[in-house]
Coordinates of C-alpha atoms in Angstrom, one line a residue:
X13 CA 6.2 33.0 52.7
X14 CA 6.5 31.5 49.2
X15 CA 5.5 33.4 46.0
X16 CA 5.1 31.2 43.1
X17 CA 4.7 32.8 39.5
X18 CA 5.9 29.6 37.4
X19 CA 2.5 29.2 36.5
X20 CA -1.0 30.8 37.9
X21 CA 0.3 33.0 41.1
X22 CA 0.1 31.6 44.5
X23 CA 1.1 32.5 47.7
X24 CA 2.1 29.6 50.0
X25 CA 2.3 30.4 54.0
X26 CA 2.7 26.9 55.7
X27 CA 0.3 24.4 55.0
X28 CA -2.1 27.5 53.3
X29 CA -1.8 28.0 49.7
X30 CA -4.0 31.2 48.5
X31 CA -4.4 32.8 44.9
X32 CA -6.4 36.0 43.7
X33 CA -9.4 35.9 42.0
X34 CA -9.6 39.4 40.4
X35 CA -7.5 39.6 37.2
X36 CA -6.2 42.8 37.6
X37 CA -4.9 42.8 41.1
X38 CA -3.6 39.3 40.3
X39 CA -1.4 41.2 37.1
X40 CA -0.2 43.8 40.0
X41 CA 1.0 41.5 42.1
X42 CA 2.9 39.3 39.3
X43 CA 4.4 42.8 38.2
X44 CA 5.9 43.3 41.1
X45 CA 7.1 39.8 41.8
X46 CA 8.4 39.9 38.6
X47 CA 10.4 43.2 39.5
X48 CA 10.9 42.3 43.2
X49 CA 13.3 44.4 45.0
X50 CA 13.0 47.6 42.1
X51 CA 10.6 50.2 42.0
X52 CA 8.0 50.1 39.1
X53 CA 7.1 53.1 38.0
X54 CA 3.2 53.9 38.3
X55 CA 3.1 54.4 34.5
X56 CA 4.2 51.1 34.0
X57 CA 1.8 49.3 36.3
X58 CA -0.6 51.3 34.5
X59 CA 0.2 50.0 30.8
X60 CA 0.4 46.8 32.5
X61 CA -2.6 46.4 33.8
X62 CA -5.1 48.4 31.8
X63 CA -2.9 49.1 28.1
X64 CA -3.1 51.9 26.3
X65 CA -6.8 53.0 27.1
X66 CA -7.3 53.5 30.9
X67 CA -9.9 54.2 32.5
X68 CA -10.8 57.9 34.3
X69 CA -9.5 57.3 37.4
X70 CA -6.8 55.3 37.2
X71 CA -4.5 56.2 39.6
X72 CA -7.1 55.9 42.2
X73 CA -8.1 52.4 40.9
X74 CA -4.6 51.7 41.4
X75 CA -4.1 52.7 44.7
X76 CA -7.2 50.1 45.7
X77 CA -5.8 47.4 43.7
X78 CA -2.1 48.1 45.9
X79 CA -4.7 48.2 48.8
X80 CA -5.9 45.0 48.5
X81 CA -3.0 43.5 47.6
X82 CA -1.6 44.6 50.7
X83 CA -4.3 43.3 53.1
X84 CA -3.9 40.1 50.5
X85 CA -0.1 39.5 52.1
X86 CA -1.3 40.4 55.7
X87 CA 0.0 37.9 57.8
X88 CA -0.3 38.0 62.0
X89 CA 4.0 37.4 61.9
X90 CA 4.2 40.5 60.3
X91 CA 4.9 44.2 61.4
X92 CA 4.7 45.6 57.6
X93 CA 3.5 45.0 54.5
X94 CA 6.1 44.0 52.1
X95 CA 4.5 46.6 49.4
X96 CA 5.9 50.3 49.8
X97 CA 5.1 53.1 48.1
X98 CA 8.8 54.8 47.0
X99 CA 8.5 56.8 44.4
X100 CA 7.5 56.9 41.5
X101 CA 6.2 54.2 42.4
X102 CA 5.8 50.7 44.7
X103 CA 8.2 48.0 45.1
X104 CA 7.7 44.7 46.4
X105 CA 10.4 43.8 49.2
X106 CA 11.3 39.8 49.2
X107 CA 13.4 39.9 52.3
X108 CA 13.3 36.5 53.4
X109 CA 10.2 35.3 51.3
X110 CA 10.9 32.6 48.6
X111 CA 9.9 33.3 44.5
X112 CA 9.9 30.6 42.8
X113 CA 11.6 32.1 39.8
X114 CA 14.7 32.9 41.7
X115 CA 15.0 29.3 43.1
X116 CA 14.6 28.0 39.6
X117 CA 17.2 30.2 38.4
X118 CA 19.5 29.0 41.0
X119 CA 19.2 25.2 40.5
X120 CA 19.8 25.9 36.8
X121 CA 23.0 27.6 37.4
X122 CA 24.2 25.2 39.6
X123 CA 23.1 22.5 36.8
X124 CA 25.5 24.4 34.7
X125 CA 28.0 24.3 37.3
X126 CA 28.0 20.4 37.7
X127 CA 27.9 19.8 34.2
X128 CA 30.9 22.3 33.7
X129 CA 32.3 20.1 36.2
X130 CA 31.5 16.5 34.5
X131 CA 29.2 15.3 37.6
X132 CA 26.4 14.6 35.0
X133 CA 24.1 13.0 37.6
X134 CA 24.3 15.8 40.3
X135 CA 23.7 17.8 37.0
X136 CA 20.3 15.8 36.0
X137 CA 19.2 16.4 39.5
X138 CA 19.6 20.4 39.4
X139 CA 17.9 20.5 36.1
X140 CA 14.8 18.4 36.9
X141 CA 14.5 20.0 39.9
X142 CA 14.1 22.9 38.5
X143 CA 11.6 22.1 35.6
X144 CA 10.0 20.6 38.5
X145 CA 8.8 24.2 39.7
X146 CA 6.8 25.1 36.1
X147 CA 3.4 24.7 37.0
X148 CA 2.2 25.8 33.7
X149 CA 1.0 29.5 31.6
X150 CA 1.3 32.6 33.7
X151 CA -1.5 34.6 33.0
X152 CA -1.6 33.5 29.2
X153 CA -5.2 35.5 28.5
X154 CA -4.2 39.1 30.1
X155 CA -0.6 40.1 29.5
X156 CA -0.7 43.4 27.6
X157 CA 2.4 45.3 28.8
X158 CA 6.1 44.8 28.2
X159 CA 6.9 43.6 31.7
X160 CA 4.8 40.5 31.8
X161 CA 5.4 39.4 27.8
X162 CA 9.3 40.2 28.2
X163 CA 9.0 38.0 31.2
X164 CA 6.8 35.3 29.5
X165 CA 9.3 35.3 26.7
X166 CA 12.4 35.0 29.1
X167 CA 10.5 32.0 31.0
X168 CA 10.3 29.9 27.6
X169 CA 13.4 30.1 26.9
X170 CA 14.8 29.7 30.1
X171 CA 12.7 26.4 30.7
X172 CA 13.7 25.4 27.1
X173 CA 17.2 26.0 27.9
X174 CA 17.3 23.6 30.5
X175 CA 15.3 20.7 28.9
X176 CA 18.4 20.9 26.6
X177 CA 20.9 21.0 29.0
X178 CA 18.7 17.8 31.2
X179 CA 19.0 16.0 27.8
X180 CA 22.1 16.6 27.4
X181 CA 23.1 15.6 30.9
X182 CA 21.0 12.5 30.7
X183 CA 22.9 11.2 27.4
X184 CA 26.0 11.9 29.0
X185 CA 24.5 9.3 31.8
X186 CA 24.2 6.8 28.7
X187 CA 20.2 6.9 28.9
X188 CA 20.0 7.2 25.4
X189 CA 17.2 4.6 24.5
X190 CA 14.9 6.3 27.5
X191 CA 15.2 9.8 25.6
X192 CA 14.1 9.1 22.0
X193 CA 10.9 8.9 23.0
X194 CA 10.4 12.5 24.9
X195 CA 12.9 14.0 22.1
X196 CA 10.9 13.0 19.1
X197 CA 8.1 14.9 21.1
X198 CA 10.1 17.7 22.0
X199 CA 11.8 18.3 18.6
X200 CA 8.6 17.8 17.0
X201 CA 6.9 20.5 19.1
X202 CA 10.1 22.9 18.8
X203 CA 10.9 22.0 15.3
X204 CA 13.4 25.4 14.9
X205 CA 15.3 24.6 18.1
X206 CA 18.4 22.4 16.3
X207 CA 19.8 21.4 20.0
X208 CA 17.2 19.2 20.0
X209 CA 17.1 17.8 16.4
X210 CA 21.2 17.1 17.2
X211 CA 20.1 15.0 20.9
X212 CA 17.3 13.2 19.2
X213 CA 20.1 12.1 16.4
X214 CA 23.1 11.1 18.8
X215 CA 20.2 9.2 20.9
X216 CA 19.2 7.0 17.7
X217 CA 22.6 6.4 16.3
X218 CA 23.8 5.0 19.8
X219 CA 20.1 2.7 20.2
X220 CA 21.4 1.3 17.1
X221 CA 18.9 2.9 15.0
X222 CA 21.8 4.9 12.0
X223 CA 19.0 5.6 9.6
X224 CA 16.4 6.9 11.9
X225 CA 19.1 9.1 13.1
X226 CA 20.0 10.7 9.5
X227 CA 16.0 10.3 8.9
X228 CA 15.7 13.1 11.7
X229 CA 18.5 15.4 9.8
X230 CA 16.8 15.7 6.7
X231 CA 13.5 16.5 8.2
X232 CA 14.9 19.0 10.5
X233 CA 17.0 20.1 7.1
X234 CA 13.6 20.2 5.1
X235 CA 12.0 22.2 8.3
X236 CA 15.1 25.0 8.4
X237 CA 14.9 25.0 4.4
X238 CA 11.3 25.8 4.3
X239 CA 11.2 27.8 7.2
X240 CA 13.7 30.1 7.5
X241 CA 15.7 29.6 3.9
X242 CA 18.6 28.1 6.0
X243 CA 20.4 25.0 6.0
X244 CA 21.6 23.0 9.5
X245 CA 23.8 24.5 11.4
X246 CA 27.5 23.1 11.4
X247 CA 27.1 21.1 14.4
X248 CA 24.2 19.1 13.4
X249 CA 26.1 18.9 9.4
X250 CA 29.0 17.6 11.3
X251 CA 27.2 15.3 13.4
X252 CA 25.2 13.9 10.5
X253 CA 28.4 13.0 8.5
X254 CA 30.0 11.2 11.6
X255 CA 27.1 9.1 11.5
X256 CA 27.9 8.4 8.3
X257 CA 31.0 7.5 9.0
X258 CA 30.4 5.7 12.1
X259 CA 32.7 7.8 13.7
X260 CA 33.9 6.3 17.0
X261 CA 33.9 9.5 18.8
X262 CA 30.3 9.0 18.6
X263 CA 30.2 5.8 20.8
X264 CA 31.6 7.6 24.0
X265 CA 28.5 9.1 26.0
X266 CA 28.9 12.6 25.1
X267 CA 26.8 14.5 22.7
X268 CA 28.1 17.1 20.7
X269 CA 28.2 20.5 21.7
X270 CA 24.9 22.6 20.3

């Protein structure tokens, strides 16, 4: 079996791909994904699910929502549900079940790996594969606990994190006129994020395009200025004055480091 949480939850068993309906068993069960293998504390599940106002009778509204959850991951190949109750409260046992978090986190690292190891291509490969698995917002309209924000905020950043490292790896492959394109998008959606601002530049300057390339620094200067009260940071102020100089370090395919 195959939990996916890189988007709307979904449980895939073979060819059969099945979701929840109800909002607040569908939180449960992406609390527990989310903390697979560790126990969550009732209290926690509660804040989770219902904030700081629950209702009466909570704890036996929980233990229906855990009930249906259960018969939710019945499957005839198994003996036992892989929700226990261990006190103080449930844990949700992976075993051999895939989540899709976990293999994303493992094609990112071996991105890194390859990269570390200058095998860009096997690098570009790990890293779209593992954007691949986003399927969009995980439960944007309901998360009101810690769990599920502090995961939400981890996610974006993670999946930020390696659209940086992809472009990266794809410059490094000399695609540089293919990326201006999707970097003036992404830069201009992530305006703060100067990783980007410093790809979009080196991909200009080596399409031949110098002042469109220091164009892009003083916008992403103005942005920072007006922002945050900061100026570039040294990479992209270093990068901006070896275009300047048409520095020939610049002409090899490798970007500077963020």
């Amino acid at each position: 079996m195959r939990y996916e949480i890189m988007g709307p939850l979904r449980v895939v068993h073979g060819e059969e791909k099945t979701s929840i309906r109800a909002r607040k068993i569908e939180v449960l069960l992406t609390i527990l994904l989310v903390r697979s293998d560790q126990v969550v504390p009732v209290d926690h599940l509660i804040t989770e699910i219902w904030g700081e106002e629950p209702p009466r009778r909570v704890i036996a509204g929980l233990h229906v929502y855990v009930s249906q959850i259960r018969k939710f991951l019945n499957r005839p190949d198994r003996s036992e549900s892989p929700v226990i109750t261990r006190p103080p409260g449930y844990v949700l046992r992976l075993g051999t079940d895939e989540l899709d978090i976990r293999c994303f986190e493992r094609l990112v690292n071996e991105g890194r790996d390859h990269s570390r190891a200058h095998r860009y291509e096997q690098a570009r490969h790990s890293f779209e594969s593992a954007l691949a698995l986003w399927r969009g917002p995980l439960l944007d309209d309901v998360c009101c606990g810690p769990i599920l924000e502090g995961f939400q905020t981890w996610l974006y950043e993670a999946r930020l994190e390696c659209v940086e490292m992809l472009m990266d790896a794809r410059l490094m492959l000399g695609r540089h006129r293919e990326l201006v394109s999707d970097l003036y998008q992404l830069a201009t959606e992530h305006p703060l994020r100067e990783a980007l601002h410093r790809q979009l530049m080196l991909a200009l300057y080596r399409s031949g395009r110098r002042a469109d390339a220091l164009h892009v620094y003083q916008s992403a200067r103005k942005t920072l200025n007006e922002e945050l009260g900061l100026e570039p940071c040294r990479d992209l102020q270093a990068l901006q004055q070896a275009i300047l100089t048409s520095d020939d370090r610049l002409e090899l395919p490798m970007p500077l480091s963020a």
